[in-house]
Each structure stands twice: as structure tokens, then as C-alpha cells.
mmCIF file of C-alpha atoms and ligand atoms in Angstrom:
data_model
loop_
_atom_site.group_PDB
_atom_site.id
_atom_site.type_symbol
_atom_site.label_atom_id
_atom_site.label_comp_id
_atom_site.label_asym_id
_atom_site.label_seq_id
_atom_site.Cartn_x
_atom_site.Cartn_y
_atom_site.Cartn_z
ATOM 1 C CA PHE A 1 25.569 -5.602 41.799
ATOM 2 C CA PHE A 2 26.851 -3.117 39.299
ATOM 3 C CA GLU A 3 27.962 -5.004 36.213
ATOM 4 C CA PRO A 4 30.579 -3.435 33.921
ATOM 5 C CA GLU A 5 28.293 -3.856 30.861
ATOM 6 C CA MET A 6 25.556 -2.012 32.708
ATOM 7 C CA ASP A 7 27.955 0.832 33.364
ATOM 8 C CA ALA A 8 28.973 0.915 29.692
ATOM 9 C CA ARG A 9 25.320 0.970 28.623
ATOM 10 C CA MET A 10 24.549 3.817 30.976
ATOM 11 C CA GLN A 11 27.538 5.787 29.761
ATOM 12 C CA ALA A 12 26.500 5.298 26.138
ATOM 13 C CA ARG A 13 23.028 6.551 26.985
ATOM 14 C CA ARG A 14 24.442 9.517 28.849
ATOM 15 C CA ARG A 15 26.644 10.381 25.847
ATOM 16 C CA LEU A 16 23.653 10.142 23.547
ATOM 17 C CA GLU A 17 21.763 12.544 25.789
ATOM 18 C CA VAL A 18 24.646 15.036 25.805
ATOM 19 C CA ASP A 19 24.878 14.779 21.992
ATOM 20 C CA LEU A 20 21.094 15.193 21.644
ATOM 21 C CA ARG A 21 21.228 18.398 23.654
ATOM 22 C CA LYS A 22 23.851 19.763 21.259
ATOM 23 C CA ALA A 23 21.938 18.469 18.232
ATOM 24 C CA ILE A 24 19.076 20.878 18.795
ATOM 25 C CA ALA A 25 21.355 23.896 19.024
ATOM 26 C CA ASN A 26 23.480 22.730 16.055
ATOM 27 C CA GLY A 27 20.551 22.050 13.757
ATOM 28 C CA GLU A 28 21.448 18.376 13.224
ATOM 29 C CA PHE A 29 17.843 17.213 12.723
ATOM 30 C CA GLU A 30 16.066 16.839 9.392
ATOM 31 C CA LEU A 31 12.574 15.720 8.468
ATOM 32 C CA PHE A 32 12.052 13.062 5.825
ATOM 33 C CA TYR A 33 8.643 12.647 4.215
ATOM 34 C CA GLN A 34 6.817 9.472 3.213
ATOM 35 C CA PRO A 35 3.760 9.584 0.897
ATOM 36 C CA LEU A 36 0.306 8.515 2.076
ATOM 37 C CA VAL A 37 -1.611 7.170 -0.896
ATOM 38 C CA ASP A 38 -5.382 7.070 -1.333
ATOM 39 C CA MET A 39 -6.469 3.519 -2.100
ATOM 40 C CA GLN A 40 -9.175 4.386 -4.631
ATOM 41 C CA THR A 41 -7.502 7.116 -6.681
ATOM 42 C CA GLU A 42 -3.889 6.077 -5.985
ATOM 43 C CA TYR A 43 -3.153 9.773 -5.523
ATOM 44 C CA VAL A 44 -0.738 11.034 -2.904
ATOM 45 C CA THR A 45 -2.968 12.757 -0.361
ATOM 46 C CA GLY A 46 -0.288 13.640 2.142
ATOM 47 C CA PHE A 47 3.084 12.876 3.683
ATOM 48 C CA GLU A 48 4.163 11.657 7.111
ATOM 49 C CA ALA A 49 7.080 13.613 8.619
ATOM 50 C CA LEU A 50 9.730 11.276 10.068
ATOM 51 C CA ILE A 51 12.682 12.709 11.949
ATOM 52 C CA ARG A 52 16.318 11.951 11.088
ATOM 53 C CA TRP A 53 19.397 12.875 13.079
ATOM 54 C CA HIS A 54 22.664 13.617 11.284
ATOM 55 C CA HIS A 55 25.123 12.872 14.084
ATOM 56 C CA PRO A 56 28.502 14.549 13.415
ATOM 57 C CA GLU A 57 30.432 11.293 14.062
ATOM 58 C CA ARG A 58 27.903 8.472 13.900
ATOM 59 C CA GLY A 59 26.170 9.561 10.707
ATOM 60 C CA MET A 60 22.428 9.131 10.333
ATOM 61 C CA VAL A 61 20.738 7.893 13.522
ATOM 62 C CA ALA A 62 17.271 6.326 13.187
ATOM 63 C CA PRO A 63 14.454 7.677 15.386
ATOM 64 C CA LEU A 64 13.994 4.415 17.284
ATOM 65 C CA ASP A 65 17.642 4.746 18.421
ATOM 66 C CA PHE A 66 17.226 8.194 19.981
ATOM 67 C CA ILE A 67 13.532 8.974 20.580
ATOM 68 C CA PRO A 68 13.432 6.833 23.778
ATOM 69 C CA VAL A 69 16.412 8.766 25.212
ATOM 70 C CA ALA A 70 14.840 12.047 24.109
ATOM 71 C CA GLU A 71 11.652 11.009 25.916
ATOM 72 C CA ASP A 72 13.370 9.948 29.152
ATOM 73 C CA SER A 73 15.382 13.182 29.294
ATOM 74 C CA GLY A 74 12.486 15.450 28.342
ATOM 75 C CA LEU A 75 14.397 16.623 25.255
ATOM 76 C CA ILE A 76 11.535 15.349 23.099
ATOM 77 C CA VAL A 77 9.638 18.509 24.086
ATOM 78 C CA PRO A 78 11.958 20.999 22.302
ATOM 79 C CA ILE A 79 12.654 18.430 19.553
ATOM 80 C CA GLY A 80 8.914 17.840 19.053
ATOM 81 C CA ASP A 81 8.304 21.581 18.943
ATOM 82 C CA TRP A 82 10.923 21.886 16.184
ATOM 83 C CA VAL A 83 9.315 18.964 14.295
ATOM 84 C CA ILE A 84 5.844 20.575 14.307
ATOM 85 C CA ARG A 85 7.211 23.958 13.206
ATOM 86 C CA GLN A 86 9.382 22.513 10.465
ATOM 87 C CA ALA A 87 6.681 20.153 9.167
ATOM 88 C CA CYS A 88 4.031 22.909 9.032
ATOM 89 C CA ALA A 89 6.449 25.359 7.371
ATOM 90 C CA GLU A 90 7.416 22.845 4.681
ATOM 91 C CA ALA A 91 3.859 21.612 4.100
ATOM 92 C CA ALA A 92 2.693 25.215 3.618
ATOM 93 C CA THR A 93 4.795 25.292 0.402
ATOM 94 C CA TRP A 94 3.094 22.168 -1.040
ATOM 95 C CA PRO A 95 -0.093 22.059 -3.163
ATOM 96 C CA SER A 96 -3.093 22.944 -1.012
ATOM 97 C CA ASN A 97 -4.679 19.475 -1.237
ATOM 98 C CA VAL A 98 -1.649 17.737 0.301
ATOM 99 C CA LYS A 99 -1.714 17.058 4.040
ATOM 100 C CA ILE A 100 1.073 16.610 6.568
ATOM 101 C CA ALA A 101 1.116 14.011 9.366
ATOM 102 C CA VAL A 102 3.282 14.568 12.457
ATOM 103 C CA ASN A 103 4.071 12.024 15.196
ATOM 104 C CA LEU A 104 3.598 13.083 18.822
ATOM 105 C CA SER A 105 5.204 11.521 21.887
ATOM 106 C CA PRO A 106 3.214 10.898 25.098
ATOM 107 C CA VAL A 107 5.776 13.087 26.884
ATOM 108 C CA GLN A 108 4.694 16.109 24.810
ATOM 109 C CA PHE A 109 1.171 15.746 26.220
ATOM 110 C CA LYS A 110 2.514 15.913 29.771
ATOM 111 C CA SER A 111 4.497 19.073 29.070
ATOM 112 C CA LYS A 112 1.514 21.484 28.817
ATOM 113 C CA GLY A 113 3.247 23.338 25.997
ATOM 114 C CA LEU A 114 1.829 21.152 23.260
ATOM 115 C CA LEU A 115 -1.271 23.156 22.394
ATOM 116 C CA PRO A 116 0.556 26.543 22.206
ATOM 117 C CA SER A 117 3.314 24.871 20.187
ATOM 118 C CA VAL A 118 0.840 23.546 17.590
ATOM 119 C CA ILE A 119 -1.119 26.807 17.422
ATOM 120 C CA SER A 120 2.032 28.860 16.975
ATOM 121 C CA ALA A 121 3.396 26.493 14.273
ATOM 122 C CA LEU A 122 0.134 26.857 12.334
ATOM 123 C CA ALA A 123 0.135 30.636 12.718
ATOM 124 C CA ALA A 124 3.794 31.035 11.736
ATOM 125 C CA SER A 125 3.436 28.822 8.652
ATOM 126 C CA GLY A 126 -0.058 29.871 7.578
ATOM 127 C CA LEU A 127 -0.930 26.175 7.147
ATOM 128 C CA PRO A 128 -4.707 25.624 7.472
ATOM 129 C CA PRO A 129 -5.401 23.317 10.472
ATOM 130 C CA ASN A 130 -7.334 20.854 8.288
ATOM 131 C CA ARG A 131 -4.088 20.030 6.463
ATOM 132 C CA LEU A 132 -2.422 18.887 9.705
ATOM 133 C CA GLU A 133 -2.776 15.353 11.084
ATOM 134 C CA LEU A 134 -1.328 14.436 14.461
ATOM 135 C CA GLU A 135 -0.419 10.789 15.049
ATOM 136 C CA ILE A 136 -0.571 9.419 18.565
ATOM 137 C CA THR A 137 -0.146 5.900 19.912
ATOM 138 C CA GLU A 138 -2.441 4.471 22.530
ATOM 139 C CA SER A 139 0.294 4.941 25.141
ATOM 140 C CA VAL A 140 -0.717 8.628 25.007
ATOM 141 C CA LEU A 141 -4.152 7.698 26.323
ATOM 142 C CA LEU A 142 -2.750 5.364 28.981
ATOM 143 C CA GLN A 143 -1.429 8.334 30.963
ATOM 144 C CA ASP A 144 -3.607 10.888 32.735
ATOM 145 C CA GLY A 145 -6.597 10.138 30.533
ATOM 146 C CA ASP A 146 -8.792 13.167 31.225
ATOM 147 C CA ALA A 147 -6.111 15.831 30.754
ATOM 148 C CA THR A 148 -4.927 14.129 27.564
ATOM 149 C CA LEU A 149 -8.467 13.804 26.193
ATOM 150 C CA ALA A 150 -9.059 17.500 26.884
ATOM 151 C CA ILE A 151 -5.967 18.446 24.841
ATOM 152 C CA LEU A 152 -6.996 16.087 22.036
ATOM 153 C CA HIS A 153 -10.487 17.624 21.930
ATOM 154 C CA GLU A 154 -8.993 21.119 21.775
ATOM 155 C CA LEU A 155 -6.698 20.126 18.913
ATOM 156 C CA ARG A 156 -9.571 18.524 17.054
ATOM 157 C CA GLY A 157 -11.715 21.589 17.754
ATOM 158 C CA LEU A 158 -9.152 23.637 15.835
ATOM 159 C CA GLY A 159 -9.829 21.452 12.793
ATOM 160 C CA ILE A 160 -6.729 19.258 13.144
ATOM 161 C CA ARG A 161 -7.156 15.538 12.410
ATOM 162 C CA ILE A 162 -6.093 12.959 14.973
ATOM 163 C CA SER A 163 -4.821 9.516 13.941
ATOM 164 C CA MET A 164 -4.158 6.452 16.062
ATOM 165 C CA ASP A 165 -0.733 5.103 15.060
ATOM 166 C CA ASP A 166 0.586 1.523 15.308
ATOM 167 C CA PHE A 167 -2.913 0.191 15.938
ATOM 168 C CA GLY A 168 -2.974 -3.338 17.287
ATOM 169 C CA THR A 169 0.349 -3.268 19.133
ATOM 170 C CA GLY A 170 -0.894 -1.994 22.528
ATOM 171 C CA TYR A 171 -3.379 -3.269 25.088
ATOM 172 C CA SER A 172 -6.710 -1.609 24.963
ATOM 173 C CA SER A 173 -7.223 0.209 21.710
ATOM 174 C CA LEU A 174 -10.881 -0.696 21.453
ATOM 175 C CA SER A 175 -11.956 1.239 24.523
ATOM 176 C CA TYR A 176 -9.941 4.237 23.308
ATOM 177 C CA LEU A 177 -11.854 4.237 20.066
ATOM 178 C CA ARG A 178 -14.979 4.886 22.096
ATOM 179 C CA LYS A 179 -13.348 7.560 24.224
ATOM 180 C CA PHE A 180 -12.140 9.758 21.387
ATOM 181 C CA PRO A 181 -13.412 10.345 17.831
ATOM 182 C CA PHE A 182 -10.251 9.457 15.925
ATOM 183 C CA ASP A 183 -10.182 10.471 12.272
ATOM 184 C CA LYS A 184 -7.885 7.666 11.214
ATOM 185 C CA ILE A 185 -6.560 4.301 12.359
ATOM 186 C CA LYS A 186 -3.108 3.303 11.130
ATOM 187 C CA ILE A 187 -2.834 -0.487 11.119
ATOM 188 C CA ASP A 188 0.610 -1.469 12.379
ATOM 189 C CA GLN A 189 2.998 -2.758 9.757
ATOM 190 C CA SER A 190 3.587 -6.035 11.613
ATOM 191 C CA PHE A 191 0.057 -7.147 10.608
ATOM 192 C CA ILE A 192 0.607 -6.113 6.986
ATOM 193 C CA PHE A 193 3.951 -7.985 6.778
ATOM 194 C CA ALA A 194 2.346 -11.170 8.162
ATOM 195 C CA MET A 195 -0.881 -10.929 6.148
ATOM 196 C CA SER A 196 0.120 -13.238 3.293
ATOM 197 C CA ASP A 197 1.534 -16.054 5.451
ATOM 198 C CA HIS A 198 -0.707 -15.934 8.470
ATOM 199 C CA ASN A 199 -4.455 -16.103 8.226
ATOM 200 C CA ASP A 200 -4.793 -14.690 11.731
ATOM 201 C CA SER A 201 -3.078 -11.440 10.653
ATOM 202 C CA LEU A 202 -5.328 -11.164 7.613
ATOM 203 C CA ALA A 203 -8.361 -11.750 9.843
ATOM 204 C CA ILE A 204 -7.237 -8.955 12.185
ATOM 205 C CA VAL A 205 -6.564 -6.536 9.307
ATOM 206 C CA ARG A 206 -9.972 -7.352 7.848
ATOM 207 C CA ALA A 207 -11.679 -6.794 11.211
ATOM 208 C CA VAL A 208 -9.938 -3.451 11.831
ATOM 209 C CA ILE A 209 -10.886 -2.180 8.358
ATOM 210 C CA ALA A 210 -14.502 -3.252 8.893
ATOM 211 C CA MET A 211 -14.547 -1.633 12.318
ATOM 212 C CA GLY A 212 -13.149 1.609 10.849
ATOM 213 C CA ALA A 213 -15.809 1.559 8.144
ATOM 214 C CA GLY A 214 -18.531 0.994 10.739
ATOM 215 C CA LEU A 215 -17.288 3.829 12.923
ATOM 216 C CA GLY A 216 -16.670 6.171 9.980
ATOM 217 C CA ILE A 217 -12.913 6.188 10.643
ATOM 218 C CA ALA A 218 -10.406 6.054 7.772
ATOM 219 C CA THR A 219 -7.936 3.147 7.820
ATOM 220 C CA THR A 220 -4.320 3.394 6.688
ATOM 221 C CA ALA A 221 -2.193 0.289 6.183
ATOM 222 C CA GLU A 222 1.439 0.888 7.196
ATOM 223 C CA GLY A 223 4.406 -0.946 5.693
ATOM 224 C CA VAL A 224 2.890 -1.874 2.327
ATOM 225 C CA GLU A 225 5.801 -3.284 0.352
ATOM 226 C CA THR A 226 4.323 -5.528 -2.350
ATOM 227 C CA PRO A 227 1.640 -5.243 -5.057
ATOM 228 C CA GLU A 228 0.020 -8.363 -3.536
ATOM 229 C CA GLN A 229 -0.427 -6.618 -0.183
ATOM 230 C CA PHE A 230 -1.829 -3.575 -1.993
ATOM 231 C CA LYS A 231 -4.357 -5.690 -3.932
ATOM 232 C CA GLN A 232 -5.436 -7.572 -0.830
ATOM 233 C CA LEU A 233 -5.906 -4.340 1.151
ATOM 234 C CA LYS A 234 -7.917 -2.818 -1.682
ATOM 235 C CA LEU A 235 -10.139 -5.891 -1.693
ATOM 236 C CA GLU A 236 -10.683 -5.501 2.056
ATOM 237 C CA GLY A 237 -11.722 -1.845 1.640
ATOM 238 C CA CYS A 238 -8.747 -0.170 3.335
ATOM 239 C CA THR A 239 -8.864 3.567 2.560
ATOM 240 C CA GLU A 240 -5.177 4.556 2.461
ATOM 241 C CA VAL A 241 -1.750 2.935 2.160
ATOM 242 C CA GLN A 242 1.810 3.867 3.096
ATOM 243 C CA GLY A 243 4.973 1.915 2.456
ATOM 244 C CA PHE A 244 8.054 1.157 0.430
ATOM 245 C CA LEU A 245 5.849 0.018 -2.497
ATOM 246 C CA PHE A 246 5.291 3.708 -3.179
ATOM 247 C CA SER A 247 8.290 5.315 -1.526
ATOM 248 C CA PRO A 248 10.432 5.201 1.602
ATOM 249 C CA PRO A 249 10.667 8.450 3.598
ATOM 250 C CA ARG A 250 12.612 10.995 1.475
ATOM 251 C CA PRO A 251 14.114 14.480 2.066
ATOM 252 C CA ALA A 252 11.908 17.578 1.709
ATOM 253 C CA ALA A 253 13.554 18.527 -1.590
ATOM 254 C CA GLU A 254 12.071 15.379 -3.162
ATOM 255 C CA VAL A 255 8.456 15.960 -2.129
ATOM 256 C CA LYS A 256 7.516 17.893 -5.255
ATOM 257 C CA TRP A 257 9.247 15.303 -7.404
ATOM 258 C CA LEU A 258 7.327 12.542 -5.623
ATOM 259 C CA LEU A 259 4.068 14.423 -6.262
ATOM 260 C CA THR A 260 4.659 14.648 -10.002
ATOM 261 C CA SER A 261 6.689 11.498 -10.101
ATOM 262 C CA ILE A 262 7.375 9.502 -13.205
ATOM 263 C CA ASN A 263 6.750 6.502 -10.981
ATOM 264 C CA PRO A 264 3.874 4.873 -12.900
ATOM 265 C CA LYS A 265 2.435 3.503 -9.654
ATOM 266 C CA LEU A 266 1.548 7.039 -8.586
ATOM 267 C CA LYS A 267 -1.120 9.066 -10.294
ATOM 268 C CA VAL A 268 -0.842 12.321 -8.427
ATOM 269 C CA THR A 269 -2.950 15.435 -8.148
ATOM 270 C CA ALA A 270 -0.250 18.078 -8.250
HETATM 271 P P1 C2E B 1 5.776 5.335 12.707
HETATM 272 O O1 C2E B 1 5.175 6.645 13.029
HETATM 273 O O2 C2E B 1 4.884 4.148 12.776
HETATM 274 O O3 C2E B 1 6.409 5.513 11.255
HETATM 275 C C1 C2E B 1 6.458 4.504 10.277
HETATM 276 C C2 C2E B 1 7.822 3.840 10.252
HETATM 277 O O4 C2E B 1 7.770 2.734 9.361
HETATM 278 C C3 C2E B 1 8.945 4.742 9.724
HETATM 279 O O5 C2E B 1 10.149 4.354 10.377
HETATM 280 C C4 C2E B 1 9.005 4.340 8.256
HETATM 281 O O6 C2E B 1 10.250 4.582 7.654
HETATM 282 C C5 C2E B 1 8.737 2.862 8.357
HETATM 283 N N1 C2E B 1 8.167 2.315 7.122
HETATM 284 C C6 C2E B 1 7.296 2.910 6.289
HETATM 285 N N2 C2E B 1 6.957 2.100 5.266
HETATM 286 C C7 C2E B 1 7.644 0.951 5.455
HETATM 287 C C8 C2E B 1 7.719 -0.287 4.711
HETATM 288 O O7 C2E B 1 7.079 -0.484 3.674
HETATM 289 N N3 C2E B 1 8.538 -1.254 5.230
HETATM 290 C C9 C2E B 1 9.258 -1.069 6.375
HETATM 291 N N4 C2E B 1 10.033 -2.065 6.797
HETATM 292 N N5 C2E B 1 9.195 0.087 7.101
HETATM 293 C C10 C2E B 1 8.410 1.079 6.633
HETATM 294 P P2 C2E B 1 11.146 5.432 11.011
HETATM 295 O O8 C2E B 1 11.225 6.650 10.135
HETATM 296 O O9 C2E B 1 12.402 4.723 11.374
HETATM 297 O O10 C2E B 1 10.394 5.868 12.338
HETATM 298 C C11 C2E B 1 10.172 4.940 13.369
HETATM 299 C C12 C2E B 1 9.282 5.498 14.441
HETATM 300 O O11 C2E B 1 9.915 6.586 15.126
HETATM 301 C C13 C2E B 1 7.967 6.077 13.923
HETATM 302 O O12 C2E B 1 7.038 5.034 13.663
HETATM 303 C C14 C2E B 1 7.567 6.968 15.081
HETATM 304 O O13 C2E B 1 6.979 6.226 16.105
HETATM 305 C C15 C2E B 1 8.925 7.467 15.572
HETATM 306 N N6 C2E B 1 9.151 8.817 15.024
HETATM 307 C C16 C2E B 1 9.644 9.207 13.823
HETATM 308 N N7 C2E B 1 9.679 10.555 13.705
HETATM 309 C C17 C2E B 1 9.184 11.040 14.869
HETATM 310 C C18 C2E B 1 8.961 12.368 15.381
HETATM 311 O O14 C2E B 1 9.180 13.392 14.711
HETATM 312 N N8 C2E B 1 8.449 12.461 16.649
HETATM 313 C C19 C2E B 1 8.163 11.360 17.404
HETATM 314 N N9 C2E B 1 7.670 11.539 18.655
HETATM 315 N N10 C2E B 1 8.345 10.094 16.957
HETATM 316 C C20 C2E B 1 8.851 9.948 15.705
HETATM 317 MG MG1 MG B 2 3.475 7.569 12.566
HETATM 318 MG MG1 MG B 3 3.186 3.416 12.817
#
């Protein structure tokens, strides 16, 4: 049976896809940047690039509302290529001790163009590879494991760091930690939000941090919003934090301000 609501949903999706196609050509995307803060020094050590879409009629569209459509249609490949180029070009203008983290979709790994795209973005921008971090989720490793691992090893061989994003939300992260030498584990924000009210979340956060320490992998807590969460994570030995406590994602023009910010919470290197 073909329900009318189903038809409406499909049409909305179709429209979004048509608009997305135009968005690339019309330059409607922008990258926002959110600081990553070292737990010990409380210095900003880098920024995560997070895409925003300025839709001509709908205004700002959040990534979770269009990335899935971009992935299904394959448009994430040209969009992702633009993201890497733009992020590297902007980061190349920042102080040389500040890194840039870029999110990758599983679909980009299937496209074969990922490695050339990263290499050419680094070459065009002049950004040293050790200032680039690529964030993947474990869904990347779920597909065609060997081919994906080969690409990851090549990227890491160039000196790029590889982070596992949203850790704890998938199925089999632990085996993936043995398959690939990740540089960083990002603990999903759902565990950080629940930490104060649920002992089980705190126990999981504590275990992941300890595991990271044992494996020599840095741990970043995502979604840190309160000083209490920050204190608790410091106590547990987490190495890096990211969240609204320091800053939400902000436009590129504000990066330098964030680095030298009057915000007394941030003691920054720049
Ligand atoms: P992510 O990579 O896990 O990024 C972190 C998300 O958490 C961002 O949402 C950020 O704004 C949000 N966040 C950070 N700190 C806090 C906090 O303290 N509290 C709360 N409530 N949220 C916080 P955003 O920008 O909406 O991005 C959502 C997701 O979309 C990202 O999750 C990532 O998976 C995806 N995404 C964003 N940009 C890109 C991109 O360029 N390429 C790809 N493939 N995916 C992207
Ligand atoms: Mg991320
Ligand atoms: Mg995440």
C-alpha cells in the first residue's frame, strides 16, 4: 500500500536532494568550528569542522537533517571533498600548534576518491598532515573492512591522525580498537550528559578513559556543558574536552577571537 504520508515524505526527500545538488554549485555551505580543549593545560589545541547549510528558503539546516540524504544520493562525496579542502585551507591560516578535525562519512570510503582528495587538500593548503585529524565512526569499519583499513593505514602513514567518533553508540567498537591504531577516542555525548545522574554512564566513561590510557590512545569527551562534568572528567583522567562549556561551533571569522578569547575559562596558546 502506498500511503499519502509516505508519498509526501518521499517528495520532501527528493526536494532536499535537488536543493542539495544546487547547494554545492551555489556555495551554500559553510564550516563552523568548535574548540577542542586540552584537559591539563585548558588550552585550545584544535577545532572540529562542522558543516552548516544556508538554504535559500529554509535558513540554516543542521547536518543531521541533510547528511543522511547526501549519503544516500552520493552527494556526500563532492560535499565531503569541499569540506576537507575548506577546512585545510582555513586551518592553514591559524597558529601552527592548532589542529583541525574533519568528519568523514562511510560513503566517502567507498568512493575511492578519498585519498586523492585528502592529499590534494593538504597540498593546496600547505597544511602539514600532522595538523589534520580525521574522525570516523565505527560504521566506516563495518563495511568492506580490508579496503577501508588499507585506506586508513595510508592516511595514517601520511602523518594524519585518525579518531573514532561517537564511541559507545555502535556495536563492536572494542574489536575495531584492535584492528586499527586509532589516535583518539571521542566518547559520545550521550554518556557525558547522563554521567551525573546515572552511575552506569559514569562507569562506562571511566572504563573507556582507562582503556584509552592503557592502549596509549587519547580520549576526548564530547558534549561537556557544565563545570561539574569538566571536573569529573579531569578526575577520571580524560585527556581532552569539547562542548558548550567552552564554546558551541562558531564561524571561521571567530576562530582567532576564540583562541585569544577573553573567556576566562580558556587559557590559550595563541
Ligand atoms: P559529531 O561529529 O559527533 O559532532 C559533534 C556534534 O555535537 C555537533 O553537532 C556539535 O554542535 C554538537 N555539540 C558539541 N558540543 C555540544 C554540547 O556541549 N552539547 C550539545 N547538546 N551538543 C554539542 P552538529 O554540528 O549538529 O553535527 C552533528 C553531526 O553531523 C556530527 O556529529 C557529524 O556526525 C555530522 N557532521 C557534521 N559536519 C559534518 C561533515 O562535514 N561531514 C560529515 N560526514 N558529517 C558531518
Ligand atoms: Mg565528529
Ligand atoms: Mg561525535
